Coordinates of C-alpha atoms in Angstrom, one line a residue:
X100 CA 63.6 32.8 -10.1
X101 CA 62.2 34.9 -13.1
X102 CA 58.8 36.4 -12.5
X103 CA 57.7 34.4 -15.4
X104 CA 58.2 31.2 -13.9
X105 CA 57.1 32.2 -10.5
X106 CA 54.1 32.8 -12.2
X107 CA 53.7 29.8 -13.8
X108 CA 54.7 27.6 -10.9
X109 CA 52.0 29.4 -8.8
X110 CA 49.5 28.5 -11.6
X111 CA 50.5 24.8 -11.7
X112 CA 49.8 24.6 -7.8
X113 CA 46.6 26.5 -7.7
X114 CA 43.1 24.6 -8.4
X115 CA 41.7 26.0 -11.8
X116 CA 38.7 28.1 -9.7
X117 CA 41.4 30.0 -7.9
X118 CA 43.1 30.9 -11.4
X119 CA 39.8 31.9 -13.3
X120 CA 38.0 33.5 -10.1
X121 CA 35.1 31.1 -10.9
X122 CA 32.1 29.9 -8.9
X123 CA 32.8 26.4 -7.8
X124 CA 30.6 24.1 -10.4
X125 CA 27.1 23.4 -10.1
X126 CA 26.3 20.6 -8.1
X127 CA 23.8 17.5 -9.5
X128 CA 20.5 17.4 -7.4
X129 CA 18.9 14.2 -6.2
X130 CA 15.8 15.2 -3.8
X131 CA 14.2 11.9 -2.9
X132 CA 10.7 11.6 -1.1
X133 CA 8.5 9.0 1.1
X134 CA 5.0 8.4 0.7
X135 CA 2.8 8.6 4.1
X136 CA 6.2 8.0 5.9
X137 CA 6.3 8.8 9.6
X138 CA 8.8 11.4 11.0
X139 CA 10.3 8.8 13.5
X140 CA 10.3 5.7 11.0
X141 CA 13.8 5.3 10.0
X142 CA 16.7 5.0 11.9
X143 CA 18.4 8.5 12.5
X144 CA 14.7 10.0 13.5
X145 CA 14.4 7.4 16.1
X146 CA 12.9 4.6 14.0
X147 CA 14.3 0.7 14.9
X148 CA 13.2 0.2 10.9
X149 CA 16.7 -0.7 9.2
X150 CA 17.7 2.3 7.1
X151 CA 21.2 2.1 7.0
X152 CA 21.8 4.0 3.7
X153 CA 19.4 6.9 5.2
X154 CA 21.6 7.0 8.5
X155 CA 24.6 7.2 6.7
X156 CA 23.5 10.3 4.6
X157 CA 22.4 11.7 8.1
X158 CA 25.8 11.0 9.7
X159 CA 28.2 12.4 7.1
X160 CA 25.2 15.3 6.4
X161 CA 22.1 17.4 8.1
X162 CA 19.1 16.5 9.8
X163 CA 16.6 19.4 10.0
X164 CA 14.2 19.2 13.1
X165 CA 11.9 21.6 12.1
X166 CA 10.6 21.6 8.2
X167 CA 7.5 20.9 7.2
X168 CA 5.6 19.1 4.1
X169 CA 1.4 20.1 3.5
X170 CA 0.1 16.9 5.2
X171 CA -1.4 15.8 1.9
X172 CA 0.3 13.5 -1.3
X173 CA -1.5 16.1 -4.0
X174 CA -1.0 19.5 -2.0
X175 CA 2.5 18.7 -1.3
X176 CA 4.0 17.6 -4.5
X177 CA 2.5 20.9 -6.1
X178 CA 4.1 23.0 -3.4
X179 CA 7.6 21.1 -3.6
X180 CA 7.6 21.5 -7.5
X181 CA 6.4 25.2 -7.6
X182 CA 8.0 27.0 -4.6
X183 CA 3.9 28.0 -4.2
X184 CA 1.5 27.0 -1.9
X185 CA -0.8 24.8 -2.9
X186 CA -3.6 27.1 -4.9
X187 CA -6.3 24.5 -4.6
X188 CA -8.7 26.4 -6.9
X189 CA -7.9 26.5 -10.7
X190 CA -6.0 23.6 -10.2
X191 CA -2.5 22.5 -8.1
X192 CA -0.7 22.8 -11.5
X193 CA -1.3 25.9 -14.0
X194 CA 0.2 27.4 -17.1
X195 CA 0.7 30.3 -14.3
X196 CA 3.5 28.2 -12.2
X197 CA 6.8 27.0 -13.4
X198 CA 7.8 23.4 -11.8
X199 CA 11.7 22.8 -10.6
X200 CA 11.8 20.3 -13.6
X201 CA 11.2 23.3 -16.1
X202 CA 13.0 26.1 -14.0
X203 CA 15.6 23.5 -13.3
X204 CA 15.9 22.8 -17.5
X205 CA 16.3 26.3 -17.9
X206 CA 19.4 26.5 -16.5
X207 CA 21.0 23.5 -18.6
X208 CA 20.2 20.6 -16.2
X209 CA 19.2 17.1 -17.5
X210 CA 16.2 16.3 -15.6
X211 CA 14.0 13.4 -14.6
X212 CA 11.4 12.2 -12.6
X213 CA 11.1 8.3 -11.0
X214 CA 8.1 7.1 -9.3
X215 CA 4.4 9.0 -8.2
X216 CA 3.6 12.1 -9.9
X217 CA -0.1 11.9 -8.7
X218 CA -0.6 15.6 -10.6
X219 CA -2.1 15.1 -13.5
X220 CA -2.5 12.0 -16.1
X221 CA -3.3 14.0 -19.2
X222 CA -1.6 16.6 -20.9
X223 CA -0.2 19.4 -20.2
X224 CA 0.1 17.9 -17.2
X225 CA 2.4 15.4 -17.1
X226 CA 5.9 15.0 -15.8
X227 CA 7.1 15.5 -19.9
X228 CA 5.0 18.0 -19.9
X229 CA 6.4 20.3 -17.4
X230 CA 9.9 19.9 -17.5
X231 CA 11.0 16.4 -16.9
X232 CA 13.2 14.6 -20.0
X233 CA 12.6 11.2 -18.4
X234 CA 9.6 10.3 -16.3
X235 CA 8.7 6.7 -15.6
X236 CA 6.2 5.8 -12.5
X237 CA 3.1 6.2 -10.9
X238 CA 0.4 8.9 -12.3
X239 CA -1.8 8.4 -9.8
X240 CA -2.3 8.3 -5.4
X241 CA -1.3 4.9 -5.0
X242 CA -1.4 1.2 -6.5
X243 CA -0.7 -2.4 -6.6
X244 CA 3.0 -2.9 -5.5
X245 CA 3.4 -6.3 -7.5
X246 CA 1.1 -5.6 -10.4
X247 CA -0.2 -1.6 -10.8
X248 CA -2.2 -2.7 -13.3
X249 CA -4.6 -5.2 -11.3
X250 CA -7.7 -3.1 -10.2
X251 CA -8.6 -1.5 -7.4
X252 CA -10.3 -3.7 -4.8
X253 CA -14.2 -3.4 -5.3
X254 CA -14.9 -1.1 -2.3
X255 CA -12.4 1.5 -4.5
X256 CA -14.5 1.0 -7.4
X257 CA -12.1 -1.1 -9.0
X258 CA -10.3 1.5 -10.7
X259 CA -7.4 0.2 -12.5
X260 CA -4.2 2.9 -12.0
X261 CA -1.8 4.9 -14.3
X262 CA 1.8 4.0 -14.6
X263 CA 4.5 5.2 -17.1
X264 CA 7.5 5.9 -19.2
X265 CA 7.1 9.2 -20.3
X266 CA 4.3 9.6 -22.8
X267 CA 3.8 5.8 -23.2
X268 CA 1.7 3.7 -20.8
X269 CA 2.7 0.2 -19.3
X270 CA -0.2 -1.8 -19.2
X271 CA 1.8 -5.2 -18.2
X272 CA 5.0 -6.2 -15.6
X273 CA 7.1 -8.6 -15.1
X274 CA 6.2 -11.6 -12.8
X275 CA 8.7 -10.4 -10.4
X276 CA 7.9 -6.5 -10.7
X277 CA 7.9 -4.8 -7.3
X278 CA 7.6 -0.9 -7.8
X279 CA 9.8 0.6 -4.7
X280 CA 12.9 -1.2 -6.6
X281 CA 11.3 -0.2 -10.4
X282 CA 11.9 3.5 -9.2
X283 CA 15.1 3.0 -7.6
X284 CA 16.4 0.9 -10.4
X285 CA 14.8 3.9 -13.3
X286 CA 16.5 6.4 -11.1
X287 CA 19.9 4.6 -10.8
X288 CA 20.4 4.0 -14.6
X289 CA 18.9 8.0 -14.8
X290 CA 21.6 9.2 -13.1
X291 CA 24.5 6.7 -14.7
X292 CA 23.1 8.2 -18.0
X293 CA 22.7 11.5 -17.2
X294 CA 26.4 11.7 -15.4
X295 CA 27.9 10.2 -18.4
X296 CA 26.7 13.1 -20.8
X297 CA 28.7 15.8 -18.3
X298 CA 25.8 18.3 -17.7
X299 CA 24.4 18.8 -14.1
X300 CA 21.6 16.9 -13.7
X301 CA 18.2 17.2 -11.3
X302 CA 17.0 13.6 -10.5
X303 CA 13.5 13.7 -8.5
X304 CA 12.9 10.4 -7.7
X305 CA 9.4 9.8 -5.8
X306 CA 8.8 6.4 -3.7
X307 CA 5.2 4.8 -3.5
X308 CA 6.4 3.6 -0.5
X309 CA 4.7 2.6 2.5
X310 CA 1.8 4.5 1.2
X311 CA -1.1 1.5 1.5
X312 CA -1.3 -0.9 0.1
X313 CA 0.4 -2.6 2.5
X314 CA 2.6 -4.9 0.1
X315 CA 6.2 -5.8 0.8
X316 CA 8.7 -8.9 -0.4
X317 CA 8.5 -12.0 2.1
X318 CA 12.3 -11.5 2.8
X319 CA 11.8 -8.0 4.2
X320 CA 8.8 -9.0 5.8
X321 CA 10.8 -11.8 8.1
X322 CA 13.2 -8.9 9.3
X323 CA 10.4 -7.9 11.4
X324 CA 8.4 -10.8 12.2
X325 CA 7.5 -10.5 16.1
X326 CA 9.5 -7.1 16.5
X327 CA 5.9 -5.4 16.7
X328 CA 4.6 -7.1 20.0
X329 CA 5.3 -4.7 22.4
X330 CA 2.3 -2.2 20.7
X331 CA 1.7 1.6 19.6
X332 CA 2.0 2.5 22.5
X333 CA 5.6 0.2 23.3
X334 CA 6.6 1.7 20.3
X335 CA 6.0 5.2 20.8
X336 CA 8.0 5.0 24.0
X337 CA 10.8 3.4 22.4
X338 CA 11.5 5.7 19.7
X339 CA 11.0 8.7 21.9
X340 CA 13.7 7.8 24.4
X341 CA 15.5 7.4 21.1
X342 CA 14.8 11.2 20.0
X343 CA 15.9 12.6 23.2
X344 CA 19.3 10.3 22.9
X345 CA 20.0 12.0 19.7
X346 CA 18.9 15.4 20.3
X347 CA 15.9 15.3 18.0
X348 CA 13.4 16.6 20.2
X349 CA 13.4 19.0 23.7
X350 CA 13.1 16.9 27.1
X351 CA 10.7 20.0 28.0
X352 CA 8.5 19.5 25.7
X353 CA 5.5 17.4 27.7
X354 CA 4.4 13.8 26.3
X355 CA 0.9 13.8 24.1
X356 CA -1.1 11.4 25.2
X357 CA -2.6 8.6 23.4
X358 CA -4.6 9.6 19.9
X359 CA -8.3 9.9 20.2
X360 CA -8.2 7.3 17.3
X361 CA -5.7 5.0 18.5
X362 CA -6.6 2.0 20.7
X363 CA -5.4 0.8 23.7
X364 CA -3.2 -1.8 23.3
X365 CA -3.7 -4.1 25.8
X366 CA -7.5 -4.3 25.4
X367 CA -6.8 -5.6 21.9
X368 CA -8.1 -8.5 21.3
X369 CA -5.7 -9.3 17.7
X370 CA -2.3 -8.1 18.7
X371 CA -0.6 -10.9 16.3
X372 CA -2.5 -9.4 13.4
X373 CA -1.8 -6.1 14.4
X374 CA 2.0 -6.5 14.8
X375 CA 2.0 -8.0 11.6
X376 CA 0.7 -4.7 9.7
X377 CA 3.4 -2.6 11.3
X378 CA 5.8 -5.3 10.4
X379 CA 4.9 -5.1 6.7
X380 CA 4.9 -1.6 6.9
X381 CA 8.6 -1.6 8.3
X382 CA 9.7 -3.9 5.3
X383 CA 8.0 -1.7 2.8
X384 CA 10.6 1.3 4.7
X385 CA 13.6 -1.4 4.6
X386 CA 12.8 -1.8 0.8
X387 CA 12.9 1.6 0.2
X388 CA 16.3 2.3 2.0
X389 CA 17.5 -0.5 0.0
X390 CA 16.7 1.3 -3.0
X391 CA 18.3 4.4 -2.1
X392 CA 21.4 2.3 -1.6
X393 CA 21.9 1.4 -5.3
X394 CA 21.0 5.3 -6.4
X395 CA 23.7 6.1 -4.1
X396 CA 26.1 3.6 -5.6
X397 CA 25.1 5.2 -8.8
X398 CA 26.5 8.0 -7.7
X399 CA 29.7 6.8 -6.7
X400 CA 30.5 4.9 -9.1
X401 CA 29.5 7.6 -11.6
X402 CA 32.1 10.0 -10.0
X403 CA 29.7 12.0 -9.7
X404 CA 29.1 11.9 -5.5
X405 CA 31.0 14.4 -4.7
X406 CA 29.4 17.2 -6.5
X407 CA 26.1 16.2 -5.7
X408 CA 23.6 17.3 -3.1
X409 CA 20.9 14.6 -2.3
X410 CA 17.9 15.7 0.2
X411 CA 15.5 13.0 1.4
X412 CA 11.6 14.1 3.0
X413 CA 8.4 12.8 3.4
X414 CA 5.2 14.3 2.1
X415 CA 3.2 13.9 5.1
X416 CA 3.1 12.2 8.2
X417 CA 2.3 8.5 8.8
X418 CA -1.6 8.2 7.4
X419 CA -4.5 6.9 9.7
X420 CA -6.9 5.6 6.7
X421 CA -8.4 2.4 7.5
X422 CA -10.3 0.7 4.5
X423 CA -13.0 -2.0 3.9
X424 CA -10.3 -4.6 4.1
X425 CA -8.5 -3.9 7.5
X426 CA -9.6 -6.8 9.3
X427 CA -8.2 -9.9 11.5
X428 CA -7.9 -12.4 9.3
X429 CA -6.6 -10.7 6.2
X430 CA -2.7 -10.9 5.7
X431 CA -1.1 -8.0 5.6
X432 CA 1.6 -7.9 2.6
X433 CA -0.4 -10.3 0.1
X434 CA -0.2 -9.3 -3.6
X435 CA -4.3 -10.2 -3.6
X436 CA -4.9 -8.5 -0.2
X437 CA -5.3 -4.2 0.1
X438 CA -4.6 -3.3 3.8
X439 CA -3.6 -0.3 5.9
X440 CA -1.4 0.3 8.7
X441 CA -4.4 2.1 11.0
X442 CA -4.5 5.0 13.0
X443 CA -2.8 3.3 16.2
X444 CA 0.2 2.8 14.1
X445 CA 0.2 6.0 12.6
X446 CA 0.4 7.7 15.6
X447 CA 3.4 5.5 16.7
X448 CA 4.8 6.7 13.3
X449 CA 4.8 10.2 14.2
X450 CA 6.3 10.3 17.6
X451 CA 6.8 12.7 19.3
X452 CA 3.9 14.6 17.8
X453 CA 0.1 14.8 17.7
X454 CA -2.1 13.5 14.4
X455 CA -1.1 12.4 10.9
X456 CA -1.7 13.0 7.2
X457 CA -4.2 14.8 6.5
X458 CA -4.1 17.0 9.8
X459 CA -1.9 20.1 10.1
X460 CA -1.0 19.1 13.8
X461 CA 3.0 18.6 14.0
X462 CA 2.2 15.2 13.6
X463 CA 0.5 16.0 9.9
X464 CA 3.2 18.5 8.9
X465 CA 6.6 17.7 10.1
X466 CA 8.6 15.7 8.0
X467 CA 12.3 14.3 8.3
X468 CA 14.6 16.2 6.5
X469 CA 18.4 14.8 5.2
X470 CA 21.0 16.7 3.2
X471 CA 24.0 15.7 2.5
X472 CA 26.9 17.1 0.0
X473 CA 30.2 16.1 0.8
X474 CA 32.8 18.8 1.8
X475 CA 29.3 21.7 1.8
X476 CA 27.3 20.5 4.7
X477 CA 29.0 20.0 8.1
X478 CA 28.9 16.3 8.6
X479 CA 26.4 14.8 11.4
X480 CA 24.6 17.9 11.9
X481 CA 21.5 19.0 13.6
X482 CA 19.5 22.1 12.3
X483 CA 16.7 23.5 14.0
X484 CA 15.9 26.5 11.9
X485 CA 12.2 26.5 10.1
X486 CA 12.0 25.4 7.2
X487 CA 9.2 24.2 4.1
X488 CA 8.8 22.6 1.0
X489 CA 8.0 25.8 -0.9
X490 CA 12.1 26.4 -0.3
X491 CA 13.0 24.2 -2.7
X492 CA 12.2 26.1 -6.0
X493 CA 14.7 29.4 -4.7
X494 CA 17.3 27.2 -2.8
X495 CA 17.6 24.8 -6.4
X496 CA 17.4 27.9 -8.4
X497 CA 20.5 29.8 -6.6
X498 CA 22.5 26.4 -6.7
X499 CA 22.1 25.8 -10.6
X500 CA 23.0 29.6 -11.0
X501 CA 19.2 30.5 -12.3
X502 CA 16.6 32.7 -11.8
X503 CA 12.9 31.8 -11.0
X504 CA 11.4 33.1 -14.3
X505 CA 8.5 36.1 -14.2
X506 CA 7.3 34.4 -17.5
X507 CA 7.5 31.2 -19.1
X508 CA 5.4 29.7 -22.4
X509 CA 4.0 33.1 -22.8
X510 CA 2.2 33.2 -19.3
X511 CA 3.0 35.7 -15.9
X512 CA 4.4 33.4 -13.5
X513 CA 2.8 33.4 -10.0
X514 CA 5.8 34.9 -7.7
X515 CA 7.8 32.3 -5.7
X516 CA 7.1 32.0 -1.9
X517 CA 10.0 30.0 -0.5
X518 CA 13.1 31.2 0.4
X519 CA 16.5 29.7 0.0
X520 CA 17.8 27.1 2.1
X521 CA 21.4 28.2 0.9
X522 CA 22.5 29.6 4.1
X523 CA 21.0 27.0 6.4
X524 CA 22.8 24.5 4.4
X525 CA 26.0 26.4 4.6
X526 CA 25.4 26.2 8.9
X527 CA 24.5 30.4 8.5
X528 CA 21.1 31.6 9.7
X529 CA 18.7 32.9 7.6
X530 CA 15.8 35.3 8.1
X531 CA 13.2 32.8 7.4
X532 CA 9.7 32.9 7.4
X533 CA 7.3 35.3 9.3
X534 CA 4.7 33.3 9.0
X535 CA 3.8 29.3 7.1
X536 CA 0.1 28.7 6.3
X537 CA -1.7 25.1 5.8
X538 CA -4.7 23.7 4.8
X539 CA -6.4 20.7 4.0
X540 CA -10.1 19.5 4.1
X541 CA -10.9 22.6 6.6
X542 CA -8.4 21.8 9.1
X543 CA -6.3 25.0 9.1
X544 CA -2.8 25.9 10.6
X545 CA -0.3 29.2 10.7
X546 CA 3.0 29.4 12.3
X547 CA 4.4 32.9 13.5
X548 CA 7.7 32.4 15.2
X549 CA 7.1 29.9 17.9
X550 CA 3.3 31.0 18.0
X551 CA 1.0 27.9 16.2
X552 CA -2.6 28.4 15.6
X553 CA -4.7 25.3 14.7
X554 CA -8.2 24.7 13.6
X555 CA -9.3 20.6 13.5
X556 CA -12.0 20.7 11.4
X557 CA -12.5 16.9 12.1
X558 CA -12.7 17.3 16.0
X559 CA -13.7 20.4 17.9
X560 CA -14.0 23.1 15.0
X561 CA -12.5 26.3 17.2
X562 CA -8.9 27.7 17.1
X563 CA -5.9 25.8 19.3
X564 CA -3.1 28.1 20.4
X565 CA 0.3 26.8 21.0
X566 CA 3.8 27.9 21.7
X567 CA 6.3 25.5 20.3
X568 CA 9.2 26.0 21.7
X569 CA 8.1 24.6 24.9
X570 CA 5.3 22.5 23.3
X571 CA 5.8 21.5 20.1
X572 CA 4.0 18.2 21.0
X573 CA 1.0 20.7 21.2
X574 CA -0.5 19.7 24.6
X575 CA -1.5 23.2 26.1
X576 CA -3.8 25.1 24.7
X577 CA -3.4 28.8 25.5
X578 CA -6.3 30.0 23.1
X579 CA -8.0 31.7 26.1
X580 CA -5.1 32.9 27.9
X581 CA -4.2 35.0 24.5
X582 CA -7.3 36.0 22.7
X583 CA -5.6 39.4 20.6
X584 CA -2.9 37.0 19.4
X585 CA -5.6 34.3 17.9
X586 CA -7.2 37.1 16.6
X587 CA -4.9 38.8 14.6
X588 CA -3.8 35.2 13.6
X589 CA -7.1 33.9 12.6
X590 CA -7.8 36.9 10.5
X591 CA -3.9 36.4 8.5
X592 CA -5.1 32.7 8.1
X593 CA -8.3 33.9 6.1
X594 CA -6.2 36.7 4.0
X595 CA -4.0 34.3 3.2
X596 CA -7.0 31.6 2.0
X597 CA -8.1 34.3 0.2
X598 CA -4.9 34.8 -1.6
X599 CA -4.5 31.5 -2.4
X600 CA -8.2 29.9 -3.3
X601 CA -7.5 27.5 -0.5
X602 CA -11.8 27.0 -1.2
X603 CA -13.1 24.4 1.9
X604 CA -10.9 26.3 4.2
X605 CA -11.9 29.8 3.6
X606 CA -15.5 28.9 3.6
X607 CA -15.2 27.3 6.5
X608 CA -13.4 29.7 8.1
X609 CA -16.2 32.7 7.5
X610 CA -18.7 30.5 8.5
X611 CA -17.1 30.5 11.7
X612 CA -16.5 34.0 12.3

C-alpha cells in the first residue's frame, strides 16, 4: 500500500485527540450542595432517606470519606467559592478574592448559580456580581419553602427574605411554588441552555434544602410516615451498621455515646411528634434527590453527560437549632408553621460522629462527598484521602485549563490555599494538606495528619486531642498524655487566626493562654 494511503487510513481510524496531540476537552462542571444535611442522610452514606439519583452517582462514581466543609452556611460558601479560608474580618467576600464563577469565566465557561447565595444582597456582592451570568435563588440563610416572601415568624423579627433572578427581585410565587424544585428546575433549563450554545459550562446549583424550616410536599411526607418510631438513638444504630456494611467507616473506631444535647428516647414523652419532624426532614432530602434527577436528565439528554463532572457535598453537618416554635402540638411541614429538626435528630444525622453545624467536631465538619465523570473516575469507588472545600478553586482551575489569577479588576488577589483534587480523582495520591484549620463562634479545630486538636468553646473551653485513625468518632482524649504536641498545635491554630482575622477565635484563644 503507498505510504500515502497508509497514512491516511491510519488517520481515518484514529480519534481526532490522537491526530492533533491535544488535551482531551474540558469537561462541564456541575458542583451541587445540601443545606444543614447530615453526613449519613442519604442512601450511599448509610441514610434509609430515598436518594436514588445520589446512589447512582455514587455507584458508577466516588465517595470520599474524609473531606470536610467549615461547619457554617456563610463560612463555607466563601471558602468553596474562593479556594480561601474563610477571612471573617473585612468581610467573607472582598475585591481581594476571586470566586470560581469569575475565575471559572475567565477561562471561557458559561456560568451560573441556582439556589442560596447567603453572601451578600447588595452590590458588588452578588452572584452577577462576581462572576455568575445567571443567578436565580435565595440571597439570604434560609426562608419560607412555599412562599419566600411571607415573613419571618415574629420570634425572627419578622424579616421578610431576599430571593432572585439576577439583578431583579421576586417579590411574588406561584400558588404551587416550592423552592427545592424552583432551583432544580432553574438549574435544569441552565444547563439545557448553556449546552446548546457549545462552550463548557460551570453550573453551581445550591439547595435550601432541609435547612429549617421544616417544610416539605404532603406526598414526600407520607413516604415516611411511621418510619421514625424507632428514635435517635434506633436510628443512629441503624445507619451505622449500614456504614460498616459499605466500608464507610473503621469497625475500630469506638461508638460516641449519646449527645450531651440529645434526649433519651424512651423517656420521651411526644415520640409521635418527634418522628414526625424527622419524617418531614427525610421528605425535604427525598425532594431534593428528586431534583437532582431532572438536572441529571438535563444532562443526558443534552449530550452533554459524558463530558461532565458533577460533585455533590453538604456545607455542614445536620444543625441542632431549636426555635420558639419547636413544640408538641405544632405540625411539622405546614406552610404557616416554622419548625426544626432538634439536636436529637441532628446527632442521628451525623452518625458516626460527634456534634453538628456549628461545631468543628467531625460531626460539624465532615461532609459527604460524590464525584462522578463517566469513563475519568473509577466507578463505585471509595476514597479516603483528606480533602476540603478550599480544593475546589485549584482542582476547577486545572480542569478548565486556567490559572488562578494574582490580579483581577485591578486588585492583588489573596493566594489560593487548596490544592487540586486532580490526582485523587484520577485514583493517584496526592501530597495533601499538612495541616486544615477551622473556626466558628470560638470553637476552634486543626488537623495534622491523623493528629486533631479541638477547642468547644460551647462546653469545656480547653484543648481535645485526638488521633483519627483509630478514633475519628473522637472519644479519647489524649490531651494529657501528649502535652508538646497540643502545644505546638495550639500555637499554629493562633498563627493561623492571625493570618486569617478569624476575630472571636483569636481573641479567645489569647485569652486562654
Amino acid at each position: 500500500m503507498h505510504l500515502k494511503s497508509v497514512i491516511l487510513l491510519a488517520a481515518s481510524l484514529a480519534t481526532p485527540l490522537a491526530i492533533a496531540g491535544a488535551a482531551p476537552p474540558r469537561p462541564n462542571i456541575v458542583l451541587i450542595m445540601a443545606d444543614d444535611m447530615g453526613f449519613s442522610d442519604i442512601g450511599c452514606y448509610g441514610g434509609e432517606i430515598r436518594t436514588p439519583n445520589l446512589d447512582r452517582l455514587a455507584a458508577e462514581g466516588m465517595r470520599f470519606t474524609q473531606f470536610y466543609n467549615n461547619a457554617k452556611c456563610t463560612t463555607t460558601r466563601a471558602s468553596l467559592l474562593t479556594g480561601l479560608y474563610a477571612r471573617q474580618t473585612g468581610g467573607l467576600l472582598t475585591s481581594k478574592m476571586v470566586t470560581l464563577g469569575e475565575a471559572l469565566r475567565l477561562c471561557g465557561y458559561q456560568t451560573s448559580l441556582s439556589g442560596k447565595w447567603h453572601l451578600g444582597s447588595k452590590a458588588p456582592n452578588r452572584p452577577v456580581d462576581r462572576g455568575f451570568d445567571e443567578y436565580y435563588g435565595l440571597m439570604d440563610g434560609c426562608c419560607n419553602f412555599f412562599n419566600p416572601s411571607q415573613p419571618d415568624p415574629p420570634f425572627k423579627g419578622g424579616r421578610v427574605r431576599t430571593w432572585g433572578h439576577n439583578d431583579k427581585l421576586i417579590t411574588e410565587f406561584p400558588a404551587d411554588f416550592y423552592s427545592t424544585d424552583a432551583i432544580a428546575d432553574h438549574a435544569a433549563k441552565t444547563i439545557r441552555r448553556f449546552s446548546a450554545a457549545g462552550k463548557p459550562f460551570f453550573a453551581h446549583v445550591t439547595f435550601t434544602a432541609p435547612h429549617y424550616p421544616l417544610h416539605a410536599k404532603p406526598q414526600d411526607i407520607a413516604k415516611y410516615a411511621g418510619k421514625y418510631s424507632m428514635g435517635w438513638e434506633g436510628l443512629r444504630r441503624q445507619r451505622y451498621e449500614r456504614q460498616l456494611g459499605m466500608g464507610l467507616i473503621d469497625p475500630k473506631w469506638p461508638v460516641a455515646p449519646r449527645d450531651s444535647l440529645a434526649l433519651e428516647w424512651d423517656a420521651v414523652a411526644d415520640q409521635e411528634w418527634q418522628a414526625s419532624r424527622m419524617a418531614v426532614y427525610a421528605a425535604m432530602v427525598d425532594a431534593m434527590d428528586q431534583g437532582i434527577g431532572r438536572i441529571l436528565k438535563a444532562l443526558k439528554e443534552s449530550g452533554v453527560e459524558q463530558n461532565t463532572l458533577v460533585m455533590f457535598l453538604s456545607d455542614n453537618g445536620g444543625c441542632a437549632e431549636q426555635l420558639g416554635h419547636d413544640k408538641p402540638g405544632i405540625t411539622p411541614g405546614l406552610k404557616e408553621n416554622y419548625t426544626t429538626v432538634g439536636p436529637s435528630w441532628a446527632w442521628a444525622q451525623n452518625t458516626p460522629f460527634r456534634r453538628f453545624k456549628a461545631w468543628v467536631h467531625e460531626g460539624g465538619i465532615s461532609t459527604p462527598l460524590i464525584a462522578h465523570w463517566p469513563g475519568r473516575i473509577k466507578p463505585n469507588s471509595l476514597n479516603s484521602q483528606v480533602g476540603h472545600i478550599i480544593d475546589f478553586m485549584p482542582t476547577f482551575l486545572e480542569l478548565a485549563g486556567g490559572k488562578y489569577p494574582e490580579k483581577h479588576n485591578g486588585a492583588e488577589i489573596l493566594p489560593v490555599e487548596g490544592l487540586s483534587l486532580v490526582p485523587v480523582l484520577e485514583g493517584r495520591p496526592r501530597a495533601g494538606h499538612a495541616q486544615l484549620f477551622w473556626e466558628w463562634s470560638g470553637n476552634r479545630a486543626m488537623r495534622e495528619g491523623d493528629w486533631k486538636l479541638v477547642w468547644d468553646d460551647k462546653a469545656e473551653k480547653r484543648w481535645h486531642l485526638y488521633e483519627l485513625k483509630g478514633d475519628r468518632t473522637e472519644t479519647r482524649n489524649l490531651a494529657a498524655d501528649h502535652p508538646d504536641r497540643v502545644k505546638r498545635m495550639s500555637e499554629a491554630w493562633l498563627a493561623w487566626a492571625e493570618r486569617t482575622g478569624t476575630t472571636v477565635g483569636r481573641k479567645k484563644a489569647k485569652a486562654a493562654n
